[in-house]
Amino acid sequence: MSAQVPSIPSNGSVNGNVLLEAKGVTKRFGGLVAVNNVDFTITQGQIASVIGPNGAGKTTFFNMITGIYTPTEGTLTFNGSSIAGLKPNQITAAGIGRTFQNIRLFANMTALENVLVGMHTRLKAGLAPILLQTPAVVHEEVRARERALQLLDYVGLGRRIAPAAARNLSYGDQRRLEVARALATEPKLLLLDEPTAGMNPLETAGMTTFIRRLRDELGLTILLIEHDMLVVMGISDRVSVLDHGTKIAEGTPREVQSSPQVIEAYLGQGGAEEKLAQMKERSHARTA
């Protein structure tokens, strides 16, 4: 029996169907330009990927969207409002959830407690009612616990692991628990930083299918960083490519895959020329 689909509020955008827009976004660390004048948009319901070689600026770009870094220049607009300079908790409350390249769970807390932490920005009880354990607080806690259990079911972990310490879960299960915690924030936009990193092919295929379900069943808009090109090309509606902090290509997976600039960024100039020659040979063979 499939897990109950958890309820997540409507993800409507107020700026046409553009949910997130970056204009001229730059991030400098002293003399180092990590992200350079990047324009980017993602529309409601899309699955978009940001790819590029190591050190291309992908995670820095994510960190600006989620408030860990403030852009040095440029604007970031989410759901019609500026988010540049907001704190991470404020951006989470606005409707942006994320996972991390290096898993950042509370290792000594249970799986259930990790998901409940994600609900913090959505709970309404103040300090005094919590200390007094008023009926409203008790009711809210019961509802939060049940929703957390539903999320554990939904991500494929099952509520049986609720009392397990996060540190005792397998790597793949920790990845799914991090997604459950992000879903608990009730996001409109979900950022996934290398969600299949460290997974075997079977786990990768399962995570890819699950990401597609998040969009199709929950109506989420998803932005991911991913190094597995099979995942990127198989799941993305649109792909943006960064190299040394600059966006060098953007388009459908097929368009990006055949871009000379992208091939050169990954393979170097000599490798790019060889790859393009191979592509031309295949093209001639098809039309012959």
Coordinates of C-alpha atoms in Angstrom, one line a residue:
M1 CA 0.0 0.0 0.0
S2 CA 1.4 3.4 -0.9
A3 CA 2.1 6.0 1.8
Q4 CA -0.5 8.7 2.3
V5 CA 0.5 11.9 0.4
P6 CA 1.2 14.6 3.0
S7 CA -0.6 17.9 2.6
I8 CA 1.5 20.8 1.6
P9 CA 0.0 24.3 1.0
S10 CA -0.6 25.6 -2.5
N11 CA 2.5 26.7 -4.3
G12 CA 1.0 29.5 -6.3
S13 CA 3.3 32.2 -7.7
V14 CA 2.4 35.8 -7.8
N15 CA 4.8 36.8 -10.6
G16 CA 3.2 35.0 -13.5
N17 CA 4.5 31.5 -13.2
V18 CA 8.0 32.5 -12.2
L19 CA 8.7 31.3 -8.6
L20 CA 12.4 32.2 -8.2
E21 CA 14.3 34.8 -10.2
A22 CA 18.0 35.8 -9.9
K23 CA 19.2 38.9 -11.8
G24 CA 22.9 39.7 -12.0
V25 CA 23.7 37.7 -8.9
T26 CA 27.4 37.9 -7.9
K27 CA 29.2 36.7 -4.8
R28 CA 32.7 37.7 -4.0
F29 CA 35.0 36.4 -1.2
G30 CA 37.7 39.1 -1.1
G31 CA 39.3 38.9 -4.5
L32 CA 37.6 35.6 -5.4
V33 CA 34.5 35.8 -7.5
A34 CA 32.6 32.6 -6.7
V35 CA 29.4 33.5 -8.7
N36 CA 29.6 36.0 -11.4
N37 CA 26.6 38.0 -12.7
V38 CA 24.2 35.0 -12.9
D39 CA 20.7 35.4 -14.2
F40 CA 18.3 32.5 -13.5
T41 CA 14.6 31.7 -13.3
I42 CA 12.6 28.7 -12.3
T43 CA 8.9 28.5 -12.9
Q44 CA 6.3 26.8 -10.8
G45 CA 6.2 23.0 -11.2
Q46 CA 9.6 22.7 -12.9
I47 CA 12.5 20.4 -12.1
A48 CA 15.6 22.4 -12.9
S49 CA 19.2 21.4 -12.5
V50 CA 22.4 23.4 -11.9
I51 CA 25.5 21.6 -13.1
G52 CA 29.2 22.3 -13.6
P53 CA 32.6 21.1 -12.7
N54 CA 33.9 21.1 -9.1
G55 CA 34.4 24.7 -8.0
A56 CA 31.9 26.1 -10.5
G57 CA 30.0 28.0 -7.9
K58 CA 26.9 25.8 -7.7
T59 CA 26.7 25.4 -3.9
T60 CA 27.5 29.1 -3.4
F61 CA 24.6 29.9 -5.6
F62 CA 22.4 27.6 -3.5
N63 CA 23.7 29.2 -0.3
M64 CA 22.7 32.7 -1.5
I65 CA 19.2 31.5 -2.3
T66 CA 18.8 30.0 1.2
G67 CA 20.3 32.9 3.1
I68 CA 23.6 31.4 4.2
Y69 CA 25.3 34.0 2.0
T70 CA 24.1 37.5 1.0
P71 CA 24.8 38.3 -2.7
T72 CA 27.5 40.9 -3.2
E73 CA 25.5 42.3 -6.2
G74 CA 22.2 41.5 -7.9
T75 CA 18.7 40.6 -6.8
L76 CA 17.0 37.5 -5.7
T77 CA 13.2 37.4 -5.8
F78 CA 11.0 34.5 -4.6
N79 CA 7.3 34.4 -5.0
G80 CA 7.3 38.1 -5.9
S81 CA 9.3 39.3 -2.9
S82 CA 13.0 40.1 -2.4
I83 CA 14.9 37.5 -0.3
A84 CA 18.4 38.8 -0.7
G85 CA 19.8 39.5 2.7
L86 CA 17.2 37.5 4.6
K87 CA 18.3 35.1 7.3
P88 CA 18.0 31.3 6.6
N89 CA 15.0 30.9 9.0
Q90 CA 13.2 33.7 7.3
I91 CA 13.8 32.2 3.9
T92 CA 12.6 28.8 5.2
A93 CA 9.4 30.5 6.5
A94 CA 8.9 32.1 3.0
G95 CA 8.7 28.7 1.5
I96 CA 12.2 27.5 0.4
G97 CA 13.5 24.1 1.8
R98 CA 16.8 22.4 1.2
T99 CA 19.0 19.4 1.7
F100 CA 22.8 19.6 1.8
Q101 CA 25.7 18.0 -0.1
N102 CA 27.1 16.7 3.1
I103 CA 24.2 15.4 5.2
R104 CA 23.4 17.7 8.1
L105 CA 21.1 15.8 10.4
F106 CA 21.0 16.0 14.1
A107 CA 22.9 12.7 14.6
N108 CA 21.9 12.1 18.2
M109 CA 18.2 12.9 17.7
T110 CA 15.7 10.3 16.5
A111 CA 14.4 10.3 13.0
L112 CA 11.0 11.6 14.3
E113 CA 12.7 14.4 16.2
N114 CA 14.7 15.4 13.1
V115 CA 11.4 15.8 11.1
L116 CA 9.8 17.7 13.9
V117 CA 12.6 20.2 13.9
G118 CA 11.7 21.0 10.3
M119 CA 8.2 22.0 11.4
H120 CA 9.5 24.7 13.8
T121 CA 8.7 27.6 11.5
R122 CA 5.1 26.4 11.0
L123 CA 4.2 25.9 14.7
K124 CA 2.3 28.7 16.3
A125 CA 2.6 28.1 20.1
G126 CA 4.5 30.7 22.1
L127 CA 6.8 30.1 25.1
A128 CA 4.2 30.7 27.8
P129 CA 1.6 28.2 26.4
I130 CA 4.4 25.7 25.8
L131 CA 5.5 25.9 29.5
L132 CA 1.9 25.7 30.7
Q133 CA 1.1 22.8 28.2
T134 CA -2.3 24.4 27.3
P135 CA -4.8 22.2 25.4
A136 CA -4.0 24.1 22.2
V137 CA -0.3 23.3 22.5
V138 CA -1.0 19.6 23.2
H139 CA -3.3 19.5 20.2
E140 CA -0.7 21.1 18.0
E141 CA 2.0 18.7 19.2
V142 CA -0.2 15.7 18.5
R143 CA -0.9 17.0 14.9
A144 CA 2.8 17.7 14.3
R145 CA 3.8 14.2 15.5
E146 CA 1.3 12.6 13.2
R147 CA 2.3 14.6 10.2
A148 CA 6.0 13.8 10.9
L149 CA 5.1 10.1 10.9
Q150 CA 3.2 10.6 7.6
L151 CA 6.3 12.2 6.1
L152 CA 8.5 9.3 7.2
D153 CA 6.1 7.0 5.5
Y154 CA 6.0 9.1 2.4
V155 CA 9.8 9.3 1.9
G156 CA 9.9 5.5 2.1
L157 CA 11.4 5.1 5.6
G158 CA 8.2 4.1 7.4
R159 CA 7.2 5.1 10.9
R160 CA 9.0 2.0 12.3
I161 CA 12.3 4.0 12.2
A162 CA 10.8 7.0 14.1
P163 CA 12.6 6.1 17.4
A164 CA 15.9 5.3 15.7
A165 CA 18.8 7.7 16.1
A166 CA 19.7 9.4 12.9
R167 CA 23.3 8.3 13.2
N168 CA 22.3 4.6 13.1
L169 CA 20.5 4.9 9.7
S170 CA 22.1 3.8 6.5
Y171 CA 23.5 6.5 4.2
G172 CA 20.6 6.2 1.8
D173 CA 18.0 6.4 4.6
Q174 CA 19.8 9.5 6.0
R175 CA 19.4 11.1 2.6
R176 CA 15.6 10.4 2.7
L177 CA 15.3 11.6 6.3
E178 CA 16.9 14.9 5.2
V179 CA 14.3 15.2 2.5
A180 CA 11.5 14.4 5.0
R181 CA 12.8 17.2 7.3
A182 CA 12.9 19.6 4.3
L183 CA 9.3 18.6 3.4
A184 CA 8.3 19.3 7.0
T185 CA 9.0 23.0 6.4
E186 CA 6.2 23.1 3.9
P187 CA 8.3 24.4 1.0
K188 CA 7.1 25.8 -2.3
L189 CA 10.6 25.4 -3.7
L190 CA 12.8 22.5 -2.7
L191 CA 16.6 22.7 -3.3
L192 CA 18.4 19.4 -3.4
D193 CA 22.2 19.5 -3.2
E194 CA 23.6 16.3 -4.8
P195 CA 20.7 14.1 -3.6
T196 CA 22.2 10.9 -5.1
A197 CA 25.8 11.4 -4.0
G198 CA 27.3 8.2 -2.6
M199 CA 24.3 6.0 -3.7
N200 CA 24.6 2.8 -5.7
P201 CA 22.8 2.5 -9.0
L202 CA 19.7 1.0 -7.5
E203 CA 19.4 3.7 -4.8
T204 CA 20.0 6.4 -7.4
A205 CA 17.2 5.1 -9.6
G206 CA 14.9 5.0 -6.6
M207 CA 15.8 8.6 -5.6
T208 CA 15.3 9.8 -9.1
T209 CA 11.8 8.3 -9.2
F210 CA 11.1 9.8 -5.8
I211 CA 12.2 13.3 -6.9
R212 CA 9.8 13.1 -9.8
R213 CA 7.0 12.1 -7.4
L214 CA 7.7 15.1 -5.2
R215 CA 6.8 17.3 -8.2
D216 CA 4.0 15.3 -9.6
E217 CA 2.2 14.4 -6.3
L218 CA 3.0 17.4 -4.1
G219 CA 3.2 20.1 -6.8
L220 CA 6.7 21.1 -5.6
T221 CA 9.1 23.1 -7.7
I222 CA 12.5 21.5 -7.5
L223 CA 16.0 22.8 -8.1
L224 CA 18.9 20.4 -7.8
I225 CA 22.7 20.3 -8.0
E226 CA 23.7 16.9 -9.3
H227 CA 26.9 15.4 -10.7
D228 CA 25.3 12.2 -12.1
M229 CA 24.5 13.2 -15.7
L230 CA 22.1 10.3 -16.2
V231 CA 20.0 11.7 -13.3
V232 CA 20.2 15.3 -14.6
M233 CA 19.4 14.4 -18.2
G234 CA 16.6 12.0 -17.2
I235 CA 14.7 14.2 -14.8
S236 CA 15.3 17.9 -15.6
D237 CA 13.0 20.2 -17.6
R238 CA 15.8 22.7 -17.8
V239 CA 19.5 22.7 -17.1
S240 CA 21.8 25.6 -16.3
V241 CA 25.6 25.2 -16.4
L242 CA 28.1 27.1 -14.3
D243 CA 31.8 27.2 -14.9
H244 CA 34.2 29.3 -12.7
G245 CA 31.1 31.1 -11.3
T246 CA 29.7 32.1 -14.7
K247 CA 26.7 30.7 -16.5
I248 CA 27.9 29.3 -19.8
A249 CA 24.8 27.5 -21.0
E250 CA 21.2 26.9 -20.3
G251 CA 18.4 25.0 -22.0
T252 CA 16.8 21.6 -22.3
P253 CA 18.9 18.6 -21.3
R254 CA 19.5 17.8 -25.0
E255 CA 20.6 21.3 -25.8
V256 CA 23.0 21.5 -22.9
Q257 CA 24.4 18.1 -23.6
S258 CA 25.5 19.1 -27.1
S259 CA 26.8 22.6 -26.2
P260 CA 30.5 23.1 -27.1
Q261 CA 31.0 25.3 -24.1
V262 CA 29.7 22.6 -21.8
I263 CA 31.7 19.9 -23.3
E264 CA 34.9 22.0 -23.1
A265 CA 34.1 22.8 -19.4
Y266 CA 34.0 19.1 -18.5
L267 CA 36.5 17.7 -21.0
G268 CA 38.9 20.5 -21.8
Q269 CA 39.5 22.0 -25.2
G270 CA 41.1 18.9 -26.8
G271 CA 38.4 16.6 -25.4
A272 CA 35.7 19.0 -26.6
E273 CA 37.0 19.0 -30.1
E274 CA 37.1 15.2 -30.1
K275 CA 33.6 14.9 -28.6
L276 CA 32.2 17.3 -31.2
A277 CA 33.8 15.4 -34.0
Q278 CA 32.2 12.2 -32.8
M279 CA 28.8 13.9 -32.6
K280 CA 29.2 15.1 -36.2
E281 CA 30.1 11.6 -37.4
R282 CA 27.0 10.2 -35.7
S283 CA 24.9 12.9 -37.2
H284 CA 26.2 12.2 -40.7
A285 CA 25.7 8.5 -40.2
R286 CA 22.1 9.0 -39.3
T287 CA 21.4 11.1 -42.4
A288 CA 23.4 8.9 -44.8

